[in-house]
XYZ file of C-alpha atoms in Angstrom:
601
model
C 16.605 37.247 -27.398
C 14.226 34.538 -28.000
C 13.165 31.347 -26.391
C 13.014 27.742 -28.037
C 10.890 26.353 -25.099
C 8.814 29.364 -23.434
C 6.910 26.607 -21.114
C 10.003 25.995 -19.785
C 10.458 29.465 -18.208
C 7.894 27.701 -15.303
C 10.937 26.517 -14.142
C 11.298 30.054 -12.835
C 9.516 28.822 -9.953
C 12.340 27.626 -8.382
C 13.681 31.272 -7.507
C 10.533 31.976 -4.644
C 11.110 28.473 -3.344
C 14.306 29.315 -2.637
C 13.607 32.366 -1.083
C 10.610 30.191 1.049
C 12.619 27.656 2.020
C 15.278 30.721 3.576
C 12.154 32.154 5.366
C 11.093 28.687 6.409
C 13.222 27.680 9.563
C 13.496 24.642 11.779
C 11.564 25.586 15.388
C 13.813 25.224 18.357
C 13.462 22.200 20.596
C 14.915 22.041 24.183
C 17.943 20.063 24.552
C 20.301 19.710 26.790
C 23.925 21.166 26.786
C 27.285 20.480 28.974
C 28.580 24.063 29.239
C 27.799 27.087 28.106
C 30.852 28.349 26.714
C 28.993 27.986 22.850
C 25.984 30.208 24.307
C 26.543 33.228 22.330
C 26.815 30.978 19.087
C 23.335 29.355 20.353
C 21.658 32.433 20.792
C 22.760 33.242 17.432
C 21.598 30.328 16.146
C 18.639 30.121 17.605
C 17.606 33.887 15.703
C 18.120 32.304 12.663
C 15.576 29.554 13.220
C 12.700 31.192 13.756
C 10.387 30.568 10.837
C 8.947 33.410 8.616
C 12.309 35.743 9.870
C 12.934 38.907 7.514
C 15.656 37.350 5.046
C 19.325 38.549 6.016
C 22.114 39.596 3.714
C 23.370 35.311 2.756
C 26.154 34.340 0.598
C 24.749 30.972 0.175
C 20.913 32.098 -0.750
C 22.312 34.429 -3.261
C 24.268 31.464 -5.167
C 20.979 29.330 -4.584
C 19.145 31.939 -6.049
C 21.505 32.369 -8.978
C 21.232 28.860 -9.374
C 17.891 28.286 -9.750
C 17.330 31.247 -12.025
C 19.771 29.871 -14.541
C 18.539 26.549 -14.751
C 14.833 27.943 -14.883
C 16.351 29.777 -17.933
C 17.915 26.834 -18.791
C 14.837 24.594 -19.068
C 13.163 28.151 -21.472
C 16.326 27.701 -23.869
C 17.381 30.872 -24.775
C 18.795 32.121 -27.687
C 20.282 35.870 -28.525
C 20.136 36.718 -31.864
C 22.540 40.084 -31.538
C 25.368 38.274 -33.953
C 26.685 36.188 -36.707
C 24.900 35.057 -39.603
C 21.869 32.677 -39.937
C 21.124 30.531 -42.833
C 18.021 27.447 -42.813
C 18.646 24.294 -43.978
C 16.564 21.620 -45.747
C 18.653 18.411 -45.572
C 17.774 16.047 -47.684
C 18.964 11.623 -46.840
C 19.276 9.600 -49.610
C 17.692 6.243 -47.513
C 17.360 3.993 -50.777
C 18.917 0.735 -51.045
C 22.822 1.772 -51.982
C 23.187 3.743 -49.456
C 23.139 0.457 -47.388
C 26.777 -0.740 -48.925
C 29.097 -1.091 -46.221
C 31.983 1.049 -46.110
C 34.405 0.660 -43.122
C 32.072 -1.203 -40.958
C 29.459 1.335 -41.180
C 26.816 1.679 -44.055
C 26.381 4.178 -46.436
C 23.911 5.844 -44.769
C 24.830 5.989 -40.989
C 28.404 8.295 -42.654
C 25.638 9.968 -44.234
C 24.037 10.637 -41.082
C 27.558 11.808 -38.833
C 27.999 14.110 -41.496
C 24.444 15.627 -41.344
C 24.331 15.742 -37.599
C 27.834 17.921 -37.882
C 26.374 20.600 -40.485
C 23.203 20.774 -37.955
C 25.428 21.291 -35.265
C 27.202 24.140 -36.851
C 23.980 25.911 -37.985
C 23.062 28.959 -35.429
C 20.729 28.650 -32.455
C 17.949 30.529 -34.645
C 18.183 28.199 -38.035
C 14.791 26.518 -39.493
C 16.122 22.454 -40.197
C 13.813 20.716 -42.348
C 15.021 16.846 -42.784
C 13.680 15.025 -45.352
C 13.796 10.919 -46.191
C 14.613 10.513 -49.707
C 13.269 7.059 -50.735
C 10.572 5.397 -52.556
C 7.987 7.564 -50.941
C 9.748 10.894 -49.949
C 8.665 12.228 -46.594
C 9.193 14.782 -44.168
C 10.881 13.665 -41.171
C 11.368 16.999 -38.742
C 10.849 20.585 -39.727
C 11.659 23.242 -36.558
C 14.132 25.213 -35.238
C 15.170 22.739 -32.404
C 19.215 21.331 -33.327
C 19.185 18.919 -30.950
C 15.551 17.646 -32.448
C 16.308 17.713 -36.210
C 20.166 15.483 -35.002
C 17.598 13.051 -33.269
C 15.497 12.655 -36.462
C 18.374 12.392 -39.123
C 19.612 9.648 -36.512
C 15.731 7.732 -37.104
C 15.918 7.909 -40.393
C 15.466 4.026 -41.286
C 17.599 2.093 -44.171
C 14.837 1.365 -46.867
C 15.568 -0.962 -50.034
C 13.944 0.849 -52.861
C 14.462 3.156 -54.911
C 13.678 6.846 -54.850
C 10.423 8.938 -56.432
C 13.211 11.800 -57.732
C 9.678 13.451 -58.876
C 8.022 13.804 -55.347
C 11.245 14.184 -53.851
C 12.262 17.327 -56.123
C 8.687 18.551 -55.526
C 9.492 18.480 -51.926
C 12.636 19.635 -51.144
C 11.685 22.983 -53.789
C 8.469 23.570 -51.632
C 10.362 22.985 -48.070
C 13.303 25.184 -49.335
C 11.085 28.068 -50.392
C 9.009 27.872 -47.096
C 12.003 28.639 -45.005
C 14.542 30.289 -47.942
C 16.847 27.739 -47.082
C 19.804 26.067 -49.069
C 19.095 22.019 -49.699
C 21.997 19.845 -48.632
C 21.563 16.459 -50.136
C 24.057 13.600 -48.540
C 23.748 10.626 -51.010
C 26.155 8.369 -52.831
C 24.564 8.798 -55.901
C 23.947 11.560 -58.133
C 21.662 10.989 -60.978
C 18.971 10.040 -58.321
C 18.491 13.798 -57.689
C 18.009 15.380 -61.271
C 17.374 18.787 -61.932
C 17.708 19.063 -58.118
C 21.712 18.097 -57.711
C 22.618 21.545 -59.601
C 21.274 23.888 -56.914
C 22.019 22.062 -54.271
C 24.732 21.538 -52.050
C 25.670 17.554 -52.413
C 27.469 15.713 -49.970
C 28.522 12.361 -51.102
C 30.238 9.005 -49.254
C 31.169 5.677 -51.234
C 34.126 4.985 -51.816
C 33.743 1.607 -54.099
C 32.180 0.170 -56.808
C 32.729 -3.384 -56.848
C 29.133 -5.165 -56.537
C 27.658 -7.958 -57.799
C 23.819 -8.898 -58.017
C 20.769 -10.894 -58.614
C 18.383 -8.860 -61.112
C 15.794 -11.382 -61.547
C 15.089 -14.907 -60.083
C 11.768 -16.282 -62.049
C 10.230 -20.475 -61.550
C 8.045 -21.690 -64.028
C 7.399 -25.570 -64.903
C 9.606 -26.658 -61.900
C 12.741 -24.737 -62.926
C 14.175 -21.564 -61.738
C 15.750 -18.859 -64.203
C 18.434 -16.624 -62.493
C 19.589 -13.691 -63.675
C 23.057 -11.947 -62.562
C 25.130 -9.047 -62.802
C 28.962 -7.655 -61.977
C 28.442 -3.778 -61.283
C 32.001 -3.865 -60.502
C 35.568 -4.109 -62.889
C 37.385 -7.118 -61.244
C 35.635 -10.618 -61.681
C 34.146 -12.266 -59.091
C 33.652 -15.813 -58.114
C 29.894 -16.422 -56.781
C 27.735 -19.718 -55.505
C 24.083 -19.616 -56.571
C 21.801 -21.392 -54.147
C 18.334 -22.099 -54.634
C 16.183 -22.607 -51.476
C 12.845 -23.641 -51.231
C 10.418 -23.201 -48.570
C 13.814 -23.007 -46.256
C 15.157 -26.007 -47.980
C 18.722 -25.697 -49.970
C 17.973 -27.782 -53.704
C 19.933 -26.624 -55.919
C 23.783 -24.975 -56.218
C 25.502 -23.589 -59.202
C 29.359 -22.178 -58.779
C 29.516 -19.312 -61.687
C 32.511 -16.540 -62.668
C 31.432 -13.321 -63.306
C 33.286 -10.935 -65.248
C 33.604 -7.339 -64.940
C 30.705 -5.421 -66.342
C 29.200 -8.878 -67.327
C 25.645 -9.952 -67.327
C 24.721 -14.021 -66.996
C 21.535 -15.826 -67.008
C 21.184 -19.552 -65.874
C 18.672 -21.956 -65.722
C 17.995 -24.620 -63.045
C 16.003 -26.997 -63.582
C 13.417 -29.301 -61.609
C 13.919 -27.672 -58.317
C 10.491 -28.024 -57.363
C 7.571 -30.252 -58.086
C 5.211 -28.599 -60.482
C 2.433 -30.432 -60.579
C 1.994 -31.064 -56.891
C 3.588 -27.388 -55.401
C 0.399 -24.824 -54.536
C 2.586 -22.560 -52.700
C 6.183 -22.091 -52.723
C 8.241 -19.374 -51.329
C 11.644 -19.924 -53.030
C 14.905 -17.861 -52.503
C 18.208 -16.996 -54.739
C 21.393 -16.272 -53.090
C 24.423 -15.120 -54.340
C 27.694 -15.670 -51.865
C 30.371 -14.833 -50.552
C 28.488 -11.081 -49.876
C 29.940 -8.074 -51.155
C 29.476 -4.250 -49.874
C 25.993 -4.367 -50.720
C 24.437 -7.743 -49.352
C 20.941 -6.576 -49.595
C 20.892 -7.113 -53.704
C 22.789 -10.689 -53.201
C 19.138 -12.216 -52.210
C 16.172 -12.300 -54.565
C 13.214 -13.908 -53.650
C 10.139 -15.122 -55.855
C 6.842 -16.560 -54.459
C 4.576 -19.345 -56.988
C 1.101 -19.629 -56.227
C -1.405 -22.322 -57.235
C -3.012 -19.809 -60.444
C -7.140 -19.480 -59.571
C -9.273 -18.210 -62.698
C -11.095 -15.209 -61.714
C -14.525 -14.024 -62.247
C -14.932 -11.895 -65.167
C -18.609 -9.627 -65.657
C -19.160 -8.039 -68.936
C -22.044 -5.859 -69.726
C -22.066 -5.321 -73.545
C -24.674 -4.775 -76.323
C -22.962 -7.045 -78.472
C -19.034 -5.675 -78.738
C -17.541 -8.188 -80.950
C -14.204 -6.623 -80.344
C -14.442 -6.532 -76.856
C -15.856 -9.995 -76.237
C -13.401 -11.135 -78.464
C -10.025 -9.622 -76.354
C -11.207 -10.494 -73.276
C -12.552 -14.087 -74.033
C -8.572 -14.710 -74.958
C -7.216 -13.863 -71.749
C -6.288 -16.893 -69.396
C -7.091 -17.676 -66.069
C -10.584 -16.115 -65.764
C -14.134 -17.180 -65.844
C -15.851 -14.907 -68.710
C -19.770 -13.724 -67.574
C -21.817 -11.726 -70.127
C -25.020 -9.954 -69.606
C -26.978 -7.142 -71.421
C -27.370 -3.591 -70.033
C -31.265 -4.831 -69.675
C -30.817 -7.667 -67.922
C -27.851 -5.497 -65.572
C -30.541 -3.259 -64.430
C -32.335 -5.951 -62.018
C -29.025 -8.317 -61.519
C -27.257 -8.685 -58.020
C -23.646 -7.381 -59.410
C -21.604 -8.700 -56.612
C -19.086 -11.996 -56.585
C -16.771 -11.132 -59.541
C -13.498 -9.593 -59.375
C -13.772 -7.588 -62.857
C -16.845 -5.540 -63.904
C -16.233 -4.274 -67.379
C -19.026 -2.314 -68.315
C -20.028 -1.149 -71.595
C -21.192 2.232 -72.963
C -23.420 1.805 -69.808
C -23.151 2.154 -66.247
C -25.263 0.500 -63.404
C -27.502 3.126 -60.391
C -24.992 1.684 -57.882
C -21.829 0.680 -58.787
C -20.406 -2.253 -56.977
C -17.211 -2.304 -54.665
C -15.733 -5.691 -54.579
C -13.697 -6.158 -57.918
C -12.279 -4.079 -60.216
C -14.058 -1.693 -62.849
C -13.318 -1.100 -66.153
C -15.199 1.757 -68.084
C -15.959 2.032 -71.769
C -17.750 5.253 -73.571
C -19.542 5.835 -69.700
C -23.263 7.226 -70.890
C -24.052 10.966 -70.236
C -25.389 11.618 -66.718
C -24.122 8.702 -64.976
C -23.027 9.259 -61.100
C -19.824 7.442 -61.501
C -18.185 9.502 -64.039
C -18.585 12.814 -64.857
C -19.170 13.964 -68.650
C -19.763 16.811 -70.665
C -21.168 15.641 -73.895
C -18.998 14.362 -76.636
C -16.434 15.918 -78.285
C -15.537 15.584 -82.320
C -11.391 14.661 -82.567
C -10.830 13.144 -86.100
C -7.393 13.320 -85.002
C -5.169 10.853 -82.594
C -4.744 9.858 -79.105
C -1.695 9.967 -77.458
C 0.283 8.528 -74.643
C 2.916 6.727 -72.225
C 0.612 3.652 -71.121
C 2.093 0.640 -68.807
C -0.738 -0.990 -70.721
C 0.931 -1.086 -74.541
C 3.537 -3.439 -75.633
C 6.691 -0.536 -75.178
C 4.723 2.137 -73.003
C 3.497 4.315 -76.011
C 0.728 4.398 -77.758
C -1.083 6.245 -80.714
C -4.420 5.488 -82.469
C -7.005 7.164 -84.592
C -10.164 8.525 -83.260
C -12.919 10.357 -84.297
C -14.770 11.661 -80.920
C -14.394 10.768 -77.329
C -17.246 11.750 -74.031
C -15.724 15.326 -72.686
C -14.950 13.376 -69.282
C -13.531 15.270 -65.853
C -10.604 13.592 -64.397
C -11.026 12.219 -61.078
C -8.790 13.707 -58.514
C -7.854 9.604 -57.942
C -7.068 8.772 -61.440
C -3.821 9.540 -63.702
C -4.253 10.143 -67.742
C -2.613 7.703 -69.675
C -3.556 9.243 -72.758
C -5.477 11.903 -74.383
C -6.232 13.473 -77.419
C -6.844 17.452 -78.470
C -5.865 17.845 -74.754
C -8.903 15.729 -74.004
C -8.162 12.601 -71.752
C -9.353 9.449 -73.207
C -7.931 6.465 -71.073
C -7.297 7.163 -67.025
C -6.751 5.111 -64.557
C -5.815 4.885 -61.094
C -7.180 3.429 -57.472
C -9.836 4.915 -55.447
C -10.461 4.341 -51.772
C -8.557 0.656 -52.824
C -10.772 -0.218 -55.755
C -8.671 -0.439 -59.350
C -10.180 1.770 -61.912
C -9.935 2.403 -65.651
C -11.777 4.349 -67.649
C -11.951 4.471 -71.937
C -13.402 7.596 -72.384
C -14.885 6.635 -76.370
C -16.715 3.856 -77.666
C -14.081 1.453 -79.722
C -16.251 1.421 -82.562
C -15.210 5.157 -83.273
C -11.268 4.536 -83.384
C -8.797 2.625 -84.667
C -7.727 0.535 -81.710
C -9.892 -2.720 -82.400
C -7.787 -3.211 -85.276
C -4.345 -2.454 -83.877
C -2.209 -5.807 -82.817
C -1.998 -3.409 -79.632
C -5.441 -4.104 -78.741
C -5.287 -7.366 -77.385
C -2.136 -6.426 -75.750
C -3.802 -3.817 -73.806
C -6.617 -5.922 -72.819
C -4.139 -8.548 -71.419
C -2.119 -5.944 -69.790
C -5.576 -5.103 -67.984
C -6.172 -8.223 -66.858
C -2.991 -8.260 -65.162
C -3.541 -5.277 -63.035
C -7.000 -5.570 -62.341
C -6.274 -9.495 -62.018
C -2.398 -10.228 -60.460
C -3.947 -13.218 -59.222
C -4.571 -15.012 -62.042
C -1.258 -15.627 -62.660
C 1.039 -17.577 -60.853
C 4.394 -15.692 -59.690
C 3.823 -12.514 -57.762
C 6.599 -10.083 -57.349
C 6.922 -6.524 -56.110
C 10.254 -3.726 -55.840
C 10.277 -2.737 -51.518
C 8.381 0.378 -50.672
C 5.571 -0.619 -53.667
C 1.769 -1.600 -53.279
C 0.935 -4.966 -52.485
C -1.962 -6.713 -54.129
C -4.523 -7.346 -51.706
C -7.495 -7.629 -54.017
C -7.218 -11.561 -54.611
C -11.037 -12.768 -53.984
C -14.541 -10.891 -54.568
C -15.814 -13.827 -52.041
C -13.976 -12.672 -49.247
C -14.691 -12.177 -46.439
C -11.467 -10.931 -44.133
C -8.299 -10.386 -46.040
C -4.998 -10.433 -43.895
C -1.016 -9.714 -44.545
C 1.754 -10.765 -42.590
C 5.059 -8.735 -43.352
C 8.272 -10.391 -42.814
C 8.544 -10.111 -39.062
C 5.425 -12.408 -38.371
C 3.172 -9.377 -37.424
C -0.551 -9.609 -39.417
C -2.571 -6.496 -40.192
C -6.611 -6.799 -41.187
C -6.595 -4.981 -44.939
C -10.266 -6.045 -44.959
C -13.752 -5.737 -44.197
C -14.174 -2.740 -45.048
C -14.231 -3.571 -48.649
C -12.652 -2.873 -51.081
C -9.130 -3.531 -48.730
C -7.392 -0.838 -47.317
C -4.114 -0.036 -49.026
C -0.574 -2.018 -47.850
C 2.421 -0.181 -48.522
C 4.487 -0.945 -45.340
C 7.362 -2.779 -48.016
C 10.266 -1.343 -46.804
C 11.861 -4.888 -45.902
C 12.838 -7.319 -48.382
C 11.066 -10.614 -47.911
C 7.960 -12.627 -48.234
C 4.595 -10.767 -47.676
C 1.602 -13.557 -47.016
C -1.674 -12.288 -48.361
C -4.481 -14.635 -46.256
C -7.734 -14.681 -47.664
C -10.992 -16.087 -45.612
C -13.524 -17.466 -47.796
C -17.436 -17.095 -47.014
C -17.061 -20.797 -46.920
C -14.921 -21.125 -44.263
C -11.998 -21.709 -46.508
C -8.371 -19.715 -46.222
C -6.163 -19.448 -49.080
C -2.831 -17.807 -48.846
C -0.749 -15.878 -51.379
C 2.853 -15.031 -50.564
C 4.475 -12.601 -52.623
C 7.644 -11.562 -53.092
C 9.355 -8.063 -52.360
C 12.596 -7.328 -53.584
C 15.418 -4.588 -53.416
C 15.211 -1.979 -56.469
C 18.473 -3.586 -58.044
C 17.670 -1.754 -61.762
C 18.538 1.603 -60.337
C 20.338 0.595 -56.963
C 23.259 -1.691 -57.443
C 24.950 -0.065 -59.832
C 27.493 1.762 -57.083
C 29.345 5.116 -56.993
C 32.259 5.911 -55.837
C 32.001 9.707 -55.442
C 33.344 10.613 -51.657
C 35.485 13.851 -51.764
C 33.636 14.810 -54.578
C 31.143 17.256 -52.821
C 29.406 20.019 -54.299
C 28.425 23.974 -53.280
C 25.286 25.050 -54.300
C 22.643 27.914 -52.803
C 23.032 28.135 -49.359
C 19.680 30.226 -48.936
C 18.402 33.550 -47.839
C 21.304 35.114 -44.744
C 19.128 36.583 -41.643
C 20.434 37.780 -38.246
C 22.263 35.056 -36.477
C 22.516 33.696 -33.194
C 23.539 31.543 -30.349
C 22.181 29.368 -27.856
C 22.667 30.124 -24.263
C 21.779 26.642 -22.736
C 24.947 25.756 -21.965
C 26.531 28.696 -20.754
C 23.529 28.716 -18.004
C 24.187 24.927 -17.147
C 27.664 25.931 -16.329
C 26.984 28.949 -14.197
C 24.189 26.666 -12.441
C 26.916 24.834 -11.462
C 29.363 26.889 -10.878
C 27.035 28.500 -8.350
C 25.899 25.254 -6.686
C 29.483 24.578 -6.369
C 30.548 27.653 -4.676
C 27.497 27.612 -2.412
C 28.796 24.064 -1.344
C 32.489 25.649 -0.665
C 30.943 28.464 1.621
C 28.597 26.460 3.559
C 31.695 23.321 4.263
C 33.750 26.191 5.560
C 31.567 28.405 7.007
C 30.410 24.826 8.990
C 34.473 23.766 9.993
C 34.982 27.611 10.997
């Protein structure tokens, strides 16, 4: 026998109060009586009201007494673990942005949930229940042996509108399973979210449709706005675009999708180019289908601003060259001389090369090329000879890979904050990554000694690096829900603000650089406010959007389930809460029944 709650067994405490309160009778006061035909009955009575008596053989304090004791037990929660079988479950709630099509009148996701709360409710009294949140950022919601705790937390599990990180996720649920040897129960409506993972575990679908249309993209350039659309489902459907801007309905297109078809249109002058700064314009697609979340796209335009560019070269032609093309920024250029007594603050992009300064700076971007031997930024071990190629899945190429001769590279350590995009001879040669908010990259060879000058990938790359050291250089900003938002718009700042899509502002800044924002669960505009030195504010909405790539594309796999590994079988058990509730009252019911006819007799 075990207990769930041992600081509950205080409760216990009741049993002497009982027993005090017996002990602890009312003092006699003089009255006066009519007759004294009830004397012998007074007499007796007055025995039994003497405080601190010796307690007398009582009906009534023994059900008191059994009453207390099994709610002080009660309050403990006791478990016996004499029978049955016990298995542990890891339960695993597919919370991305499908599982919000309504079926029924209910979502996705809250079927998900009844069925959850009924497999909890089934596992014994002595079951470990981990629940985990699969979406865009998989977390752990509950993890204890408490039923009534892990139903509670499958219940708070929130609807989110991304996708899901199938790689954390599956790193997750393997690690929570093996802590407890339990079997993973995964209730989604979609199975190729859960790779490797869906054949071990046991999979629990709902959805019981397909039909779905959606927006996939909604882009504005030059006063016109380009929507793109898609029919998941087989039957066609008849939708209304409708444009809004800044609240304001300007444009409506009537359009017939097919089944499985895919249409882009274009409406134009829906907004003022010239004169519009800031514009927070929104798509819809109507009349709503099962999954309304994907029938809105939003897409914010900003007023572009060139940003302020530092490079410290000895003369890289190459270099100079790439980023000199790139538009919207101010190019600065200064020797590795003259960088050892300049104030290196006010630009948003350092790019330093084949040197590095005492103290780097921490209000822009960095971007590292051949960093020199001994530097406290990053750490090398000499150079190493390749005369081979480096290798790589980059964001930063034209189709995400990349290859390129080179003939030796600085033996660099990997910071623990930075990814490698590629390496060669199992040396990395381009990383990247944030740290503590601040965008890094990091060339680990001078550009002289490979290829890549001379690729057309080159200037690619370079451009590709503007844009994510640099998102606000250009003038549409959009984001997938439960992704970073940019909040590194101005080196001149001097408070940096968002509001989400409630209203409610959080400070990202000082400290610089600004504090991460990943609280992008909603769809919606996010305003990025930025207070100038000079008393000015400029502000930056951006747009945040539900995962359509990977979310609207519906299943229909209900009665479909799965059995996988249930887990490791241990002793079972039961709870015995309830069965002491009912003798508590049982007990406090009988004591009633004695004492209202012990009182009429």
């Amino acid at each position: 026998m075990g207990f769930f709650n041992i600081i509950g067994l205080l409760a216990l405490l009741g049993v002497p109060a009982v027993i005090i309160l017996h002990m602890l009778k009312q003092k006699q006061k003089d009255v006066k009586i009519p007759s004294t035909f009830l004397w012998e009955r007074a007499v007796d009575t007055s025995v039994q009201s003497k405080p601190w008596q010796k307690l007398k053989k009582s009906l009534p304090l023994i059900l008191q007494l059994i009453a207390a004791a099994a709610l002080g037990l009660a309050a403990a929660r006791p478990y016996v673990t004499a029978f049955g079988t016990s298995y542990n479950y890891v339960v695993v709630m597919d919370s991305s942005a499908s599982m919000s099509a309504d079926e029924l009148g209910e979502s996705r996701l809250e079927l998900a949930k009844d069925r959850a709360e009924k497999l909890i409710g089934s596992a014994s009294a002595s079951s470990n229940i981990t629940v985990i949140s699969a979406c865009e950022v998989p977390y752990t919601v509950y993890s204890g042996n408490d039923k009534n705790a892990a139903q509670s937390a499958i219940r708070g599990i929130e609807q989110t509108y991304g996708g899901i990180d199938t790689d954390a996720l599956e790193s997750l649920a393997a690690a929570e399973a093996a802590k407890i040897e339990g079997g993973i129960y995964i209730f989604t409506d979609n199975a190729d979210d859960f790779k490797t993972l869906k054949d071990s575990a046991n999979m629990r679908y709902t959805g019981q449709s397909t039909e779905n249309a959606a927006i996939t993209l909604a882009s504005a350039s030059g006063g016109n706005v380009l929507v793109s659309m898609a029919n998941y489902g087989t039957q066609d459907a008849r939708k209304t675009v409708t444009v809004y801007v800044n609240d304001m309905a300007v444009a409506v297109n009537d359009v017939i999708l097919q089944g499985n078809e895919q249409k882009t249109i274009v409406l134009e002058n829906v907004y003022d180019a010239e004169t519009t700064d800031n514009a927070e314009i929104t798509v819809t697609l109507t009349p709503e289908d099962i999954l309304s979340a994907d029938d809105t796209y939003y897409t914010a335009v900003n007023k572009s601003e060139n940003a302020r560019v530092l490079l410290v070269t000895d003369g890289n032609t190459f270099l100079e060259n790439a980023v000199g093309l790139v538009d919207g920024t101010e190019l600065y250029k200064m020797s590795p001389t003259v960088m050892e007594t300049a104030d290196l603050t006010g630009y948003d992009l350092y790019i330093f090369d084949g040197t590095l300064p005492d103290e780097m700076p921490t209000d822009g971007g960095i971007f590292v090329l051949n960093p020199p031997d001994g530097n406290p930024f990053i750490e090398t071990d000499g150079t190493k000879t390749i005369n081979g190629y480096a290798t790589g899945n980059t964001e930063l190429s034209a189709d995400g890979a990349l290859s390129f001769a080179l003939s030796q590279t600085k033996n660099i350590v990997r910071p623990s904050w930075a990814v490698t995009e590629l390496s060669a001879d199992g040396t990395p040669v381009i990383i990247k990554g944030e740290n503590n908010g601040q965008r890094i990259c990091v060339f680990s060879f001078d550009l002289h000694d490979s290829e890549l000058p001379l690729m057309k990938d080159f200037p690619v790359m370079i451009y590709n690096l503007a844009d994510y050291f640099l998102p606000s250089r250009s003038g549409t900003t959009s984001i997938y829900c439960g992704q970073k938002l940019n909040t590194a718009y101005s080196a001149a700042a001097e408070r940096i603000t968002v509001t989400n899509t409630e209203g409610e502002e959080r400070t990202v800044a000082p400290p610089f650089p600004s504090a991460d924002y990943s609280d992008t669960q909603q769809p919606g505009f996010y305003t990025v406010s930025v207070y100038g030195t000079d008393g000015t504010v400029r502000e930056y909405p951006t747009a945040v959007n539900v995962k359509t790539d990977t979310e609207s594309r519906l299943s229909a796999l209900e009665g479909q389930d799965t059995s996988g590994s249930t887990g490791t079988a241990v002793k079972g058990g039961g709870s015995l809460l309830n069965a002491l509730v009912v003798l508590a009252i049982l007990a406090l019911i009988a004591e009633w029944w004695v004492k209202y006819h012990g009182i009429k007799r």
